[in-house]
């Protein structure tokens, strides 16, 4: 017995065979990466549409590169937190466990998760905006001209910008796995950025039990089976501690 989670949540997680998870910027907040919309969010300091859109890049590629180099610098100096590690441990205990993330920081992989679907790409990767080729080891020096590909196109970070479509295969797999899940967790996401925000809703329509973990309520909160208020790095270890002994590997 506990006061934090319902018995149904424990039972559902203990007996599930297929788990789906959606994570957002909130799961990385405890690693020291600012979220976009929470307190201290990057929204408050910068205009994301100028920095994370094709229009913004075309208008001022140098500024966009500066911003991404700043974010890369943060990401390279932080570490995965307890929330990332618990999800990596959970993956080992279920026959099917799939993790779709809106984060571009690669921290789930660094924590040991294997089956990660990066819906919005990865910030440490570069590709050509014109011919789409992936390009390794490009570095932008502050004050220098943005790098170019052999084809003449501008090189850009391998992330999905506002107004761009998500990688089709990653999105399709995320939806398929959401539809097949017995339990679906929505963790650290404001559930406002589509189509990612559709995943827990789609899972629910196909019969999954939905759990949301977030210190604040979101547009999804009223619809979920259990909303657990709190930080993912604090909630997940307590929840998993209660559930893990009952999961048959
Ligand atoms: P968001 O900034 O819109 O929302 C973050 C959510 O996390 C909020 O609901 C907030 O209440 C919650 N949160 C804050 N601290 C938390 C904690 N310790 N534990 C659990 N939840 C916590 O982020 P989003 O929903 O991911 O969508 C915004 C877009 O921003 C995405 O497209 C994403 O690619 C991008 N983004 C990525 C990163 C990253 O890679 N780390 C960082 C910022 C933004
Ligand atoms: Zn090119």
Tab-separated table of N, CA and C in Angstrom, residues 12 31 45 83 88 114-115 119 121 124 128 131-132 142 148-149 172 174-175 186 195 213 216 232 241 243:
chain	number	residue	atom	x	y	z
A	12	UNK	N	-1.403	-2.491	-13.031
A	12	UNK	CA	-1.302	-2.387	-14.500
A	12	UNK	C	0.150	-2.486	-14.933
A	31	UNK	N	18.621	17.234	-15.344
A	31	UNK	CA	20.022	17.137	-15.789
A	31	UNK	C	20.608	18.528	-16.013
A	45	UNK	N	13.386	33.563	-22.694
A	45	UNK	CA	14.563	34.355	-23.046
A	45	UNK	C	14.716	34.569	-24.548
A	83	UNK	N	15.670	9.719	-13.689
A	83	UNK	CA	14.518	9.427	-14.546
A	83	UNK	C	14.937	8.668	-15.795
A	88	UNK	N	15.621	3.225	-18.590
A	88	UNK	CA	16.542	2.250	-19.205
A	88	UNK	C	16.421	0.906	-18.487
A	114	UNK	N	17.748	1.446	-25.257
A	114	UNK	CA	18.127	0.980	-26.600
A	114	UNK	C	17.055	1.327	-27.627
A	115	UNK	N	15.802	1.036	-27.237
A	115	UNK	CA	14.708	1.205	-28.193
A	115	UNK	C	14.136	2.629	-28.100
A	119	UNK	N	11.805	11.548	-32.117
A	119	UNK	CA	10.808	12.180	-32.991
A	119	UNK	C	11.300	13.488	-33.589
A	121	UNK	N	14.644	14.369	-33.939
A	121	UNK	CA	16.045	14.310	-34.363
A	121	UNK	C	17.011	14.392	-33.196
A	124	UNK	N	23.161	16.608	-31.889
A	124	UNK	CA	24.594	16.422	-32.108
A	124	UNK	C	24.932	15.991	-33.539
A	128	UNK	N	22.857	18.386	-44.450
A	128	UNK	CA	22.772	19.484	-45.404
A	128	UNK	C	21.304	19.852	-45.602
A	131	UNK	N	20.685	18.954	-49.747
A	131	UNK	CA	20.687	17.576	-50.284
A	131	UNK	C	20.412	16.533	-49.200
A	132	UNK	N	20.257	16.972	-47.937
A	132	UNK	CA	19.861	16.098	-46.833
A	132	UNK	C	20.949	15.149	-46.320
A	142	UNK	N	32.402	30.528	-33.302
A	142	UNK	CA	31.727	31.814	-33.092
A	142	UNK	C	32.301	32.880	-34.008
A	148	UNK	N	29.188	24.966	-45.110
A	148	UNK	CA	28.444	24.538	-46.301
A	148	UNK	C	28.856	23.127	-46.712
A	149	UNK	N	27.910	22.439	-47.358
A	149	UNK	CA	28.108	21.088	-47.882
A	149	UNK	C	28.827	21.187	-49.240
A	172	UNK	N	5.766	6.703	-37.568
A	172	UNK	CA	4.902	5.545	-37.808
A	172	UNK	C	5.104	4.479	-36.746
A	174	UNK	N	6.252	4.911	-33.763
A	174	UNK	CA	5.766	5.423	-32.480
A	174	UNK	C	4.262	5.212	-32.367
A	175	UNK	N	3.537	5.478	-33.448
A	175	UNK	CA	2.088	5.306	-33.419
A	175	UNK	C	1.704	3.836	-33.331
A	186	UNK	N	3.234	9.211	-20.177
A	186	UNK	CA	3.584	10.508	-20.762
A	186	UNK	C	4.358	11.268	-19.688
A	195	UNK	N	2.729	16.303	-33.875
A	195	UNK	CA	1.837	15.188	-33.558
A	195	UNK	C	2.253	14.376	-32.330
A	213	UNK	N	3.281	11.830	-15.749
A	213	UNK	CA	4.146	12.321	-14.664
A	213	UNK	C	4.631	13.712	-15.046
A	216	UNK	N	3.424	19.827	-13.206
A	216	UNK	CA	2.253	20.670	-13.480
A	216	UNK	C	1.252	19.935	-14.352
A	232	UNK	N	10.074	13.826	-12.647
A	232	UNK	CA	10.271	12.443	-13.088
A	232	UNK	C	11.429	11.765	-12.346
A	241	UNK	N	10.306	1.089	-7.876
A	241	UNK	CA	10.653	0.302	-6.696
A	241	UNK	C	9.482	-0.555	-6.229
A	243	UNK	N	6.918	-1.435	-8.258
A	243	UNK	CA	6.429	-2.298	-9.335
A	243	UNK	C	7.398	-3.432	-9.673
